[in-house]
Coordinates of C-alpha atoms and ligand atoms in Angstrom, one line a residue:
Chain A
M228 CA 10.4 -19.8 6.0
N229 CA 8.0 -22.7 7.4
T230 CA 4.9 -22.8 6.0
T231 CA 3.8 -25.8 7.8
T232 CA 3.6 -24.3 11.1
A233 CA 2.0 -21.4 9.5
E234 CA -0.9 -23.1 8.0
Q235 CA -1.1 -24.8 11.6
A236 CA -1.2 -21.5 13.2
S237 CA -4.1 -20.5 10.8
A238 CA -7.2 -21.6 13.2
P239 CA -10.7 -21.1 12.1
V240 CA -12.3 -17.3 12.2
T241 CA -14.7 -17.5 15.5
E242 CA -18.1 -15.8 14.9
D243 CA -18.3 -15.0 18.3
A244 CA -14.9 -13.5 19.1
L245 CA -15.5 -11.8 15.5
R246 CA -19.0 -10.1 16.8
S247 CA -16.8 -9.0 20.2
V248 CA -14.4 -7.0 18.8
L249 CA -17.0 -5.2 16.4
L250 CA -19.1 -4.3 19.0
A251 CA -16.2 -3.3 21.2
G252 CA -16.7 0.5 19.3
E253 CA -14.2 2.0 21.4
R254 CA -13.5 5.4 19.5
P255 CA -10.5 6.6 21.6
S256 CA -9.8 10.5 20.9
R257 CA -7.4 11.3 18.1
P258 CA -3.8 11.8 18.6
G259 CA -1.6 14.8 18.2
P260 CA 1.1 14.8 15.7
V261 CA 3.9 14.6 18.2
L262 CA 3.3 11.1 19.3
T263 CA 2.2 10.2 15.7
S264 CA 5.2 10.8 14.4
L265 CA 6.7 9.3 17.3
T266 CA 4.7 6.0 16.8
F267 CA 5.8 6.1 13.4
G268 CA 9.5 6.5 14.3
W269 CA 8.7 3.5 16.6
R270 CA 7.9 1.9 13.6
A271 CA 11.5 2.3 12.0
L272 CA 13.3 1.1 15.0
L273 CA 10.7 -2.4 14.9
K274 CA 12.1 -2.6 11.6
I275 CA 15.6 -2.3 12.6
K276 CA 14.6 -5.1 15.1
H277 CA 13.6 -7.4 12.7
V278 CA 15.7 -6.7 9.6
P279 CA 19.4 -6.1 11.2
E280 CA 20.8 -6.6 8.3
Q281 CA 19.9 -3.5 6.7
L282 CA 22.4 -1.5 9.2
V283 CA 25.2 -3.0 6.8
D284 CA 25.7 0.2 4.9
V285 CA 25.7 1.9 8.4
T286 CA 28.4 -0.2 10.2
M287 CA 30.1 -1.7 7.3
F288 CA 30.7 1.1 4.6
P289 CA 32.3 3.8 7.3
I290 CA 34.8 0.7 8.6
M291 CA 35.9 0.1 5.2
F292 CA 36.6 4.0 4.2
T293 CA 38.3 4.6 7.2
L294 CA 40.7 1.9 6.9
M295 CA 41.1 1.7 3.2
F296 CA 41.7 5.7 3.5
T297 CA 43.9 6.0 6.7
Y298 CA 46.1 3.0 5.6
L299 CA 46.5 3.3 1.9
F300 CA 46.6 6.6 1.4
G301 CA 47.8 8.3 4.7
G302 CA 51.6 8.1 4.4
A303 CA 51.2 9.5 0.8
L304 CA 48.3 12.8 1.6
A305 CA 49.5 13.4 5.1
G306 CA 53.3 12.3 5.8
S307 CA 52.2 9.7 8.4
T308 CA 48.8 7.2 9.1
Q309 CA 48.3 9.1 12.4
E310 CA 48.4 12.3 11.3
Y311 CA 46.3 12.0 8.1
L312 CA 43.2 10.1 11.4
Q313 CA 43.4 13.5 12.8
F314 CA 41.8 15.0 9.8
L315 CA 40.4 12.2 7.7
L316 CA 38.0 10.9 11.0
P317 CA 36.0 13.9 10.9
G318 CA 35.2 13.8 7.1
I319 CA 34.5 10.0 7.6
L320 CA 31.9 11.1 10.2
V321 CA 30.4 13.3 7.5
Q322 CA 30.3 11.0 4.6
A323 CA 28.7 8.2 7.2
N324 CA 26.3 10.4 7.9
V325 CA 25.2 11.9 4.8
M326 CA 25.3 8.7 3.1
I327 CA 22.8 7.3 6.0
T328 CA 19.9 9.9 4.4
M329 CA 19.7 8.4 1.8
N330 CA 17.9 5.3 3.4
T331 CA 14.4 6.7 4.2
G332 CA 14.0 7.3 0.2
I333 CA 14.6 3.8 -0.3
T334 CA 12.3 2.6 2.6
L335 CA 9.6 4.7 1.4
N336 CA 9.4 4.0 -2.3
T337 CA 9.4 0.4 -1.0
D338 CA 6.0 1.2 1.0
I339 CA 4.5 3.0 -1.5
Q340 CA 5.1 0.0 -4.0
K341 CA 4.0 -2.4 -1.0
G342 CA 0.5 -0.6 -0.8
V343 CA 1.4 -0.3 3.1
F344 CA 1.5 4.2 2.3
D345 CA -1.9 3.7 1.6
R346 CA -3.4 2.5 4.6
F347 CA -1.4 4.9 6.4
R348 CA -2.3 8.1 4.1
S349 CA -5.8 6.9 4.8
L350 CA -5.4 7.2 8.5
P351 CA -6.9 10.4 10.3
V352 CA -3.4 11.3 11.6
W353 CA -1.2 14.0 11.0
R354 CA -0.4 14.0 7.2
P355 CA 3.6 14.2 7.6
S356 CA 3.7 11.9 10.5
P357 CA 4.6 8.4 8.5
L358 CA 7.8 10.6 6.5
V359 CA 8.6 12.1 10.2
G360 CA 8.4 9.4 11.9
A361 CA 10.4 7.3 9.4
L362 CA 13.3 10.5 9.4
L363 CA 13.0 10.6 13.4
G364 CA 14.1 6.8 13.0
D365 CA 16.5 7.3 10.8
V366 CA 18.2 9.5 14.4
M367 CA 18.8 5.7 15.3
R368 CA 20.7 5.0 12.3
Y369 CA 22.8 8.2 12.8
S370 CA 23.9 7.4 16.3
I371 CA 24.8 3.9 15.7
G372 CA 26.9 5.0 12.6
S373 CA 28.3 7.7 14.7
A374 CA 29.1 5.8 17.7
I375 CA 30.9 3.3 15.0
V376 CA 33.5 5.3 13.4
I377 CA 33.9 7.7 16.6
T378 CA 35.2 4.3 18.2
L379 CA 36.9 2.9 15.4
G380 CA 38.8 6.3 15.1
L381 CA 39.7 6.0 19.0
V382 CA 40.8 2.8 18.7
L383 CA 43.0 3.7 15.5
G384 CA 44.6 6.8 17.8
F385 CA 42.4 9.5 16.6
R386 CA 42.2 12.2 19.6
P387 CA 39.9 15.1 19.1
E388 CA 41.4 18.4 21.2
G389 CA 37.7 19.3 21.5
G390 CA 37.3 16.5 23.7
A391 CA 34.3 15.0 24.6
V392 CA 31.8 18.2 24.2
G393 CA 33.1 18.6 21.2
V394 CA 32.7 15.2 19.7
V395 CA 29.2 15.3 21.2
L396 CA 28.4 18.8 19.1
S397 CA 29.6 17.9 16.4
V398 CA 27.7 14.6 16.2
A399 CA 24.4 16.8 17.2
L400 CA 24.9 19.2 14.2
L401 CA 25.2 16.3 11.5
L402 CA 21.8 14.6 13.1
V403 CA 20.2 18.2 12.3
F404 CA 22.1 18.7 8.7
S405 CA 21.2 14.8 7.9
F406 CA 17.6 15.1 8.8
C407 CA 17.2 18.4 6.8
L408 CA 19.1 16.7 3.9
S409 CA 16.5 13.5 4.2
W410 CA 13.7 15.3 2.9
L411 CA 15.4 15.4 -0.5
W412 CA 15.1 11.4 -0.7
T413 CA 12.0 11.4 0.1
M414 CA 10.9 14.2 -2.2
L415 CA 12.8 12.1 -5.3
S416 CA 11.3 8.8 -3.7
L417 CA 7.6 9.9 -4.4
I418 CA 8.8 10.9 -8.1
L419 CA 10.8 8.1 -9.5
R420 CA 9.3 4.3 -10.0
T421 CA 11.5 1.8 -7.9
P422 CA 13.4 1.7 -4.9
N423 CA 16.3 0.7 -7.1
S424 CA 16.3 3.9 -9.4
V425 CA 15.9 6.3 -6.2
A426 CA 18.9 4.1 -4.7
G427 CA 20.9 5.2 -8.2
V428 CA 19.8 8.8 -8.4
S429 CA 20.8 9.4 -5.3
M430 CA 24.3 7.4 -5.0
M431 CA 24.7 9.2 -8.7
V432 CA 24.3 12.9 -6.0
M433 CA 25.7 12.2 -3.0
F434 CA 29.2 9.7 -4.5
P435 CA 31.0 13.0 -6.2
L436 CA 29.3 15.2 -3.6
T437 CA 31.1 13.6 -1.2
F438 CA 33.9 13.3 -2.9
V439 CA 34.7 16.4 -4.4
S440 CA 34.7 18.1 -1.1
N441 CA 37.2 18.5 1.4
I442 CA 36.4 15.4 3.1
F443 CA 39.6 13.2 2.4
V444 CA 41.7 15.8 1.2
D445 CA 43.0 19.4 1.3
P446 CA 41.5 21.2 -1.6
K447 CA 44.9 22.9 -1.8
T448 CA 46.3 20.6 -4.4
M449 CA 43.5 20.5 -7.0
P450 CA 43.1 22.8 -9.8
G451 CA 41.4 26.0 -9.6
W452 CA 38.1 25.6 -10.9
M453 CA 37.4 22.3 -8.8
Q454 CA 38.6 24.4 -5.7
A455 CA 36.0 26.6 -6.6
V456 CA 33.7 23.5 -6.7
V457 CA 34.6 22.3 -3.2
E458 CA 34.4 25.9 -1.8
V459 CA 30.7 25.8 -2.6
N460 CA 30.0 22.2 -1.9
P461 CA 28.0 22.3 1.5
I462 CA 29.4 19.2 2.5
S463 CA 33.2 20.6 2.5
H464 CA 31.5 23.5 5.3
L465 CA 29.8 20.4 7.2
A466 CA 33.0 18.7 7.1
T467 CA 35.0 22.1 8.3
V468 CA 32.7 22.5 11.2
V469 CA 32.6 19.0 12.2
R470 CA 36.6 19.2 11.9
G471 CA 36.6 22.2 14.0
L472 CA 34.6 21.2 16.9
M473 CA 36.1 18.0 17.2
H474 CA 39.6 19.4 17.5
G475 CA 38.6 22.1 19.8
S476 CA 37.8 25.7 17.3
V477 CA 34.4 26.7 17.2
P478 CA 34.1 28.0 13.7
A479 CA 31.0 30.3 14.4
G480 CA 30.3 31.7 10.9
E481 CA 30.8 28.2 9.2
I482 CA 28.3 26.8 11.7
G483 CA 25.9 29.2 11.2
W484 CA 26.0 28.4 7.4
V485 CA 25.3 24.8 8.2
L486 CA 22.5 25.8 10.2
V487 CA 21.1 28.1 7.4
S488 CA 21.3 25.6 5.0
S489 CA 19.8 23.0 7.2
V490 CA 16.5 25.2 7.0
L491 CA 16.9 25.7 3.6
L492 CA 16.9 22.1 2.6
L493 CA 14.3 21.4 5.1
A494 CA 11.9 24.6 3.8
V495 CA 12.4 23.6 0.2
F496 CA 12.2 20.2 0.1
G497 CA 9.6 19.6 3.1
P498 CA 6.9 20.8 1.3
I499 CA 7.5 19.9 -1.9
T500 CA 7.5 16.3 -0.5
M501 CA 4.1 16.9 1.3
V502 CA 2.4 18.1 -1.8
L503 CA 4.1 15.2 -3.8
Y504 CA 3.1 13.1 -0.9
R505 CA -0.8 14.1 -0.8
N506 CA -1.5 14.0 -4.6
K507 CA 0.6 10.5 -4.8
K508 CA -1.5 8.3 -7.3
Chain B
M144 CA -33.6 1.5 1.0
G145 CA -32.1 3.1 4.0
K146 CA -30.0 6.0 4.4
L147 CA -27.1 6.2 1.7
A148 CA -23.5 4.9 2.7
I149 CA -22.1 6.0 -0.7
E150 CA -23.6 8.2 -3.0
T151 CA -21.5 9.1 -6.7
R152 CA -22.7 11.5 -9.4
G153 CA -20.3 11.9 -12.4
L154 CA -17.3 10.2 -10.8
K155 CA -14.0 10.6 -12.9
K156 CA -10.2 9.8 -12.9
S157 CA -7.5 9.4 -15.7
F158 CA -4.0 8.5 -15.6
G159 CA -2.6 10.3 -18.9
K160 CA -4.3 9.3 -21.5
T161 CA -6.0 5.9 -19.3
H162 CA -9.9 7.2 -18.3
A163 CA -9.8 4.6 -15.2
V164 CA -13.1 5.9 -14.1
A165 CA -15.1 7.5 -16.4
G166 CA -18.2 8.9 -15.0
V167 CA -19.2 6.8 -12.1
D168 CA -22.5 7.0 -10.5
L169 CA -23.0 4.6 -7.5
A170 CA -25.9 4.8 -4.6
V171 CA -24.6 2.3 -2.0
S172 CA -27.3 1.8 1.4
A173 CA -26.6 1.4 4.4
G174 CA -26.0 -2.0 5.9
G175 CA -24.9 -5.2 3.7
V176 CA -22.4 -5.9 1.1
Y177 CA -22.4 -3.9 -2.1
G178 CA -20.4 -5.7 -5.0
V179 CA -18.8 -3.9 -7.4
L180 CA -17.6 -6.6 -9.9
G181 CA -15.4 -6.0 -12.9
P182 CA -12.1 -7.5 -14.8
N183 CA -8.6 -6.7 -14.2
G184 CA -8.2 -2.9 -15.5
A185 CA -12.1 -1.9 -15.2
G186 CA -11.4 1.2 -12.6
K187 CA -12.5 -1.0 -9.5
T188 CA -9.4 0.2 -7.3
T189 CA -9.3 3.4 -9.0
T190 CA -13.0 3.8 -7.9
I191 CA -12.1 2.3 -4.1
R192 CA -9.4 4.9 -3.6
M193 CA -11.5 7.9 -4.6
L194 CA -13.8 6.8 -2.2
A195 CA -11.1 6.3 0.6
T196 CA -9.6 9.9 0.2
L197 CA -6.4 8.6 -1.2
L198 CA -7.2 9.6 -4.5
R199 CA -8.5 13.6 -6.0
P200 CA -11.2 13.0 -8.4
D201 CA -10.8 14.4 -11.7
A202 CA -14.3 15.5 -12.0
G203 CA -17.5 14.0 -10.3
E204 CA -18.7 14.1 -6.6
A205 CA -18.6 11.5 -4.0
Q206 CA -19.7 11.6 -0.5
V207 CA -19.3 8.8 2.0
L208 CA -21.4 8.4 4.9
G209 CA -22.6 11.7 4.0
Y210 CA -18.9 13.4 4.2
D211 CA -17.2 15.2 0.8
V212 CA -14.5 12.9 0.0
V213 CA -12.3 16.1 -0.9
R214 CA -13.8 18.6 1.2
D215 CA -14.4 16.2 4.4
A216 CA -11.4 13.9 4.0
R217 CA -10.6 13.7 7.9
A218 CA -14.4 13.0 8.6
V219 CA -14.2 10.0 5.8
Q220 CA -11.2 8.9 7.1
S221 CA -12.1 8.3 10.6
R222 CA -15.1 6.3 10.0
V223 CA -14.3 3.7 7.3
G224 CA -11.5 0.8 7.2
L225 CA -9.7 0.1 4.0
T226 CA -8.3 -3.3 2.8
G227 CA -6.5 -2.3 -0.4
Q228 CA -5.9 -5.1 -2.9
F229 CA -2.4 -5.3 -2.0
A230 CA -0.5 -6.2 1.1
S231 CA -1.4 -3.2 3.4
V232 CA 0.7 -4.1 6.5
D233 CA 4.0 -3.4 7.3
E234 CA 5.9 -7.2 6.3
D235 CA 8.8 -7.0 7.9
L236 CA 6.6 -6.5 11.6
T237 CA 4.9 -9.4 13.5
G238 CA 1.0 -9.5 13.5
V239 CA 0.8 -7.9 17.2
E240 CA 3.0 -5.1 16.1
N241 CA 1.0 -4.0 13.0
L242 CA -2.3 -3.8 15.0
L243 CA -0.6 -1.9 18.0
L244 CA 1.4 0.8 15.5
L245 CA -2.3 1.2 13.7
A246 CA -4.3 1.0 17.5
R247 CA -1.3 3.8 18.8
L248 CA -2.3 5.8 15.3
L249 CA -6.0 5.9 16.2
G250 CA -5.2 6.8 19.8
Y251 CA -5.8 3.8 22.0
S252 CA -3.6 3.6 25.0
R253 CA 0.0 1.2 25.0
R254 CA -2.2 -1.3 27.0
R255 CA -5.9 -0.6 25.7
G256 CA -3.9 -0.8 22.2
R257 CA -2.6 -4.2 23.0
E258 CA -5.2 -5.8 24.3
R259 CA -7.3 -4.9 21.4
A260 CA -4.7 -6.3 19.1
A261 CA -4.8 -9.5 20.8
D262 CA -8.8 -9.5 20.6
L263 CA -8.4 -9.0 16.8
L264 CA -5.9 -11.6 16.3
D265 CA -7.9 -14.3 18.5
A266 CA -11.2 -13.4 16.3
F267 CA -9.1 -14.1 13.3
G268 CA -7.7 -17.1 14.3
L269 CA -4.3 -15.5 14.3
A270 CA -3.4 -16.0 18.0
E271 CA -0.7 -18.4 17.3
A272 CA 0.8 -16.4 14.6
A273 CA 0.9 -12.8 16.9
D274 CA 4.6 -12.7 17.2
R275 CA 5.8 -14.0 13.5
P276 CA 6.7 -11.4 10.9
V277 CA 3.7 -11.2 8.8
K278 CA 6.0 -12.3 5.8
K279 CA 6.2 -15.7 7.2
Y280 CA 2.3 -15.7 6.6
S281 CA 0.5 -17.9 4.4
G282 CA -1.9 -16.0 1.8
G283 CA -4.8 -16.8 3.8
M284 CA -3.0 -15.4 7.1
R285 CA -1.9 -12.0 5.2
R286 CA -5.1 -11.3 3.9
R287 CA -7.1 -11.8 7.5
I288 CA -4.0 -9.5 9.3
D289 CA -5.2 -7.0 6.2
I290 CA -8.4 -6.9 7.3
A291 CA -8.1 -7.1 11.3
A292 CA -6.2 -3.9 10.5
S293 CA -8.8 -2.4 9.1
L294 CA -10.8 -2.9 11.8
V295 CA -8.9 -1.9 15.0
V296 CA -11.4 1.2 15.3
T297 CA -14.7 -0.6 14.4
P298 CA -15.6 1.3 10.9
E299 CA -18.8 1.9 9.7
L300 CA -18.2 1.5 6.2
I301 CA -15.1 -1.1 5.4
F302 CA -13.4 -1.0 2.0
L303 CA -12.5 -4.5 0.6
D304 CA -10.5 -4.4 -2.8
E305 CA -10.6 -7.8 -4.5
P306 CA -10.1 -9.6 -0.8
T307 CA -9.9 -13.1 -2.4
T308 CA -8.0 -13.0 -5.2
G309 CA -5.5 -15.5 -5.2
L310 CA -6.7 -17.1 -2.3
D311 CA -7.2 -21.2 -2.0
P312 CA -11.1 -21.9 -1.6
R313 CA -10.7 -22.6 2.5
S314 CA -9.2 -19.4 2.7
R315 CA -11.8 -17.4 0.4
N316 CA -14.7 -19.4 2.8
Q317 CA -12.8 -18.0 5.4
V318 CA -13.1 -14.4 4.3
W319 CA -16.5 -14.9 3.1
E320 CA -17.3 -15.8 6.8
I321 CA -15.9 -12.6 8.1
V322 CA -17.7 -9.9 5.6
R323 CA -20.9 -12.0 6.3
G324 CA -20.1 -11.5 10.1
M325 CA -19.1 -7.7 9.8
V326 CA -22.3 -7.6 7.8
A327 CA -24.6 -9.3 10.5
E328 CA -23.1 -6.9 13.0
G329 CA -24.7 -3.9 11.1
A330 CA -21.4 -2.5 8.8
T331 CA -21.5 -1.9 5.3
V332 CA -19.2 -3.5 3.2
L333 CA -18.0 -2.2 0.0
L334 CA -16.3 -5.2 -1.6
T335 CA -14.8 -5.5 -5.0
T336 CA -14.2 -8.3 -7.2
Q337 CA -13.7 -10.2 -10.2
Y338 CA -15.5 -13.5 -9.6
L339 CA -19.0 -13.7 -10.1
D340 CA -19.4 -16.4 -8.0
E341 CA -18.4 -14.3 -5.1
A342 CA -20.4 -11.5 -5.9
D343 CA -23.2 -13.8 -6.7
Q344 CA -22.9 -15.0 -2.9
L345 CA -22.1 -12.1 -1.2
A346 CA -23.3 -9.0 -2.8
D347 CA -26.7 -7.8 -1.8
R348 CA -26.5 -5.5 -5.3
I349 CA -23.8 -5.7 -8.0
A350 CA -22.6 -2.9 -9.8
V351 CA -21.0 -4.4 -12.8
I352 CA -18.1 -1.8 -14.1
D353 CA -16.2 -1.9 -17.2
H354 CA -13.5 0.3 -18.6
G355 CA -14.1 2.4 -15.8
K356 CA -18.5 2.7 -16.2
V357 CA -21.2 1.1 -14.4
I358 CA -22.8 -1.1 -17.2
A359 CA -25.3 -2.6 -14.7
E360 CA -26.4 -2.3 -11.4
G361 CA -29.0 -4.0 -9.6
S362 CA -29.8 -7.4 -7.5
S363 CA -28.0 -10.3 -8.5
G364 CA -31.4 -11.7 -9.6
E365 CA -32.0 -8.3 -11.4
L366 CA -29.1 -8.4 -13.0
K367 CA -29.8 -12.4 -14.7
A368 CA -33.2 -11.0 -15.3
S369 CA -32.3 -8.3 -17.5
V370 CA -30.2 -10.5 -19.9
G371 CA -33.5 -12.1 -20.5
A372 CA -35.5 -15.1 -17.9
G373 CA -32.7 -17.8 -18.9
S374 CA -32.6 -20.3 -21.7
L375 CA -34.6 -23.4 -23.0
H376 CA -33.1 -26.4 -23.3
V377 CA -34.6 -28.8 -25.9
R378 CA -34.0 -32.5 -26.8
L379 CA -35.3 -34.5 -29.4
R380 CA -36.0 -38.0 -30.4
A381 CA -34.7 -37.8 -34.0
P382 CA -32.0 -35.6 -34.3
E383 CA -32.5 -35.5 -38.0
Q384 CA -35.6 -32.8 -37.2
R385 CA -33.4 -30.4 -35.3
A386 CA -33.1 -28.1 -38.0
E387 CA -37.1 -27.9 -38.7
A388 CA -37.2 -27.5 -34.5
E389 CA -34.8 -24.5 -34.9
R390 CA -37.5 -22.8 -37.2
V391 CA -40.3 -23.8 -34.9
L392 CA -38.8 -22.3 -32.0
A393 CA -37.6 -19.4 -33.5
G394 CA -40.9 -18.6 -34.5
V395 CA -42.3 -18.6 -31.7
L396 CA -40.0 -17.6 -29.2
E397 CA -38.3 -14.4 -31.7
V398 CA -35.1 -14.9 -31.3
P399 CA -32.5 -17.6 -32.9
A400 CA -32.5 -21.1 -31.6
E401 CA -28.8 -22.8 -31.6
P402 CA -28.2 -26.2 -31.8
S403 CA -26.0 -27.8 -29.3
A404 CA -22.8 -29.8 -29.1
D405 CA -25.4 -33.2 -28.2
P406 CA -26.7 -33.2 -32.4
A407 CA -30.6 -34.0 -30.6
A408 CA -30.7 -31.2 -28.7
L409 CA -30.7 -27.2 -29.4
S410 CA -31.5 -24.3 -27.0
A411 CA -32.4 -21.1 -27.3
R412 CA -32.5 -17.6 -24.7
I413 CA -36.5 -16.5 -23.6
S414 CA -37.0 -13.5 -22.7
D415 CA -40.7 -14.2 -21.6
P416 CA -41.5 -17.6 -20.0
E417 CA -45.1 -17.3 -20.9
R418 CA -43.7 -18.4 -24.2
V419 CA -42.2 -21.3 -23.5
A420 CA -45.8 -24.1 -23.4
R421 CA -46.8 -22.1 -26.9
A422 CA -42.9 -22.9 -27.9
L423 CA -43.5 -26.9 -26.7
A424 CA -46.8 -27.0 -28.2
E425 CA -45.6 -25.8 -31.4
L426 CA -43.0 -29.0 -31.6
S427 CA -45.8 -31.1 -30.7
R428 CA -48.3 -29.9 -33.2
S429 CA -45.3 -30.0 -35.9
G430 CA -44.9 -33.5 -35.1
I431 CA -41.6 -33.6 -33.3
D432 CA -41.5 -35.3 -30.3
V433 CA -39.3 -33.4 -27.6
T434 CA -37.6 -36.3 -24.9
E435 CA -36.7 -33.8 -22.5
F436 CA -36.7 -30.1 -21.9
A437 CA -35.2 -27.8 -19.4
L438 CA -35.2 -24.4 -18.5
G439 CA -31.9 -22.8 -17.4
Q440 CA -31.2 -19.6 -15.1
P441 CA -28.7 -17.5 -16.9
S442 CA -25.3 -17.2 -14.8
L443 CA -23.7 -14.3 -13.9
D444 CA -21.1 -14.9 -16.7
E445 CA -23.9 -15.1 -19.0
V446 CA -24.8 -11.7 -17.6
F447 CA -21.5 -10.0 -18.0
L448 CA -20.7 -11.5 -21.1
T449 CA -24.1 -10.0 -22.6
L450 CA -23.7 -6.8 -21.1
T451 CA -19.9 -6.0 -22.3
G452 CA -19.3 -8.4 -25.2
H453 CA -16.7 -10.1 -23.6
A454 CA -16.3 -12.5 -20.6
A455 CA -15.6 -11.3 -17.1
E456 CA -12.3 -13.2 -16.3
E457 CA -10.7 -13.6 -19.7
D458 CA -8.0 -11.1 -18.7
A459 CA -7.4 -11.5 -15.0
A460 CA -4.0 -11.1 -13.6
Ligands
ADP670 N1 -1.2 5.0 -11.0 C1 -2.0 4.5 -11.8 N2 -0.9 5.4 -13.1 C2 -1.4 4.8 -14.1 N3 -2.5 4.1 -14.4 C3 -3.1 3.8 -13.6 C4 -2.9 3.9 -12.7 N4 -4.1 3.0 -11.5 C5 -4.7 2.9 -12.5 N5 -4.3 2.9 -13.7 C6 -4.7 2.1 -14.8 O1 -6.5 2.7 -15.0 C7 -6.8 1.1 -15.2 C8 -8.1 1.2 -13.9 O2 -7.4 0.5 -13.0 P1 -7.9 -0.1 -11.6 O3 -8.2 1.0 -11.1 O4 -6.6 -0.4 -10.7 O5 -8.6 -1.6 -12.5 P2 -9.4 -2.5 -11.6 O6 -8.9 -2.1 -10.2 O7 -10.3 -3.0 -11.8 O8 -8.1 -3.8 -11.8 C9 -6.1 0.6 -15.9 O9 -5.7 0.4 -17.1 C10 -4.7 0.8 -15.0 O10 -3.6 0.7 -15.9
MG671 MG1 -7.7 -3.7 -8.6

């Protein structure tokens, strides 16, 4: 932060230049929804470029979790760390992605506080494009997060029997599910007042949701009531699918289940978010 | 009066129990600067947000450039520029990225968008800072990029919400120059401010608002006249005659005269300048020697005090 150079750069406003920009009365035709959404996606990428620190959660968390769980519990849970890694890694991939979904909610809330969203909302563009664009930008985060987890896994000895195709398919499915889930958090960020409360509430939901699932352990050893919870938890279904795809089986029924819940999430929280967004005070 | 750029009737907006805007009627003619003057919390921002289609009015109607802000929101959006009270660009992005983002959203091609961004940065004296993140800009530079961002497509009407609050005098002058430049090119500017001198300097007409209502409207001259022609200040040769002088002045001017801090001086509001000569003549007939007298124009501060019963900037944030 160098205010001296900032002041030097602040040359006076020149009347002629001002006149000529005001007179250049170009009125380009209004771009369509796809272009405006992609443009907002570009904004999200620029933010990653300028503030790469924000990727810490995308990179460090999955690495920490993979290492901790594999080496702390691997032997006890599955007999050997290698064996456990084959089970755990697809689960960690799921956890990493669903955790990243919280990001846009927090960013959106910050935008609203700052006032830049007032400008976006006053533009004559397709209404949802700032939100869709931000969520598209998240696709980059999901991809980075997934690449890190998979690379680390391969280094540690993870060997997906489904091969490259299985891995790519499972990541694609994760992207779809995550995009749909993140509307829940954008909705939340339009209701809650501060970015901190958005982060707090989303953690409160995501933490139990990822742990009370089959991500880390096989639910067989759990008490019956908890098995029931794990069974209905959509995260468990997602983990089952990702595991299946990575290890070469295609659980068609489960894939359908994940796709249906993705569509439901989008169909419920997308419109609610848009109504809140339009009426935001 | 030309065609109206903004017309509102009975505009209302409440937040819970707070009647932020409690029935505002405005008629803003096209061209020039229209000032909305009021203290913090008066309802200025809420009014602008309704006019810029960001908030739906609870009641009343508003037409901007002839379009209804609720029914024809799109038409309004593509013709007005809004510079909000708080940072209205993305602080993580550089100056040029912010302008390019808006240019792309408004339909410029990548190449034309770059050219437009560069021209705007030049015009606002920000060319050197183009590639620096906005969060590293000084307060004045930030305000200028905020305003530049509203001009990516030259708007017919620009809303500036407290454009100079918190700026140093030099930056404030630059913003004033920008506003004057925009008006010279035919734009209409609606500007809110808490500063009386700003409204006085820039605005052709002023609406004074307080507690969500317009309490006075007119040119700054008309507003001043509405609280009286000004005041008469008199200094006497003999301080001991002040009490008698007070009586004489009060008798002629029909308003109470007030003693000043100076023991030999007093002043009185005047509603009719004609009476000043009579008052002075009456003083001399009563044997009171006047060494000095002056007629003071009322300041907008006095206007505000008279209209609202409290000072304009008392609770400024
Ligand atoms: N989003 C909001 N929610 C609740 N109260 C609000 C909101 N916006 C403004 N207010 C209240 O409405 C009143 C007018 O606010 P505002 O229009 O911002 O005034 P000004 O811009 O003149 O300072 C204030 O009392 C303020 O607290
Ligand atoms: Mg305000």
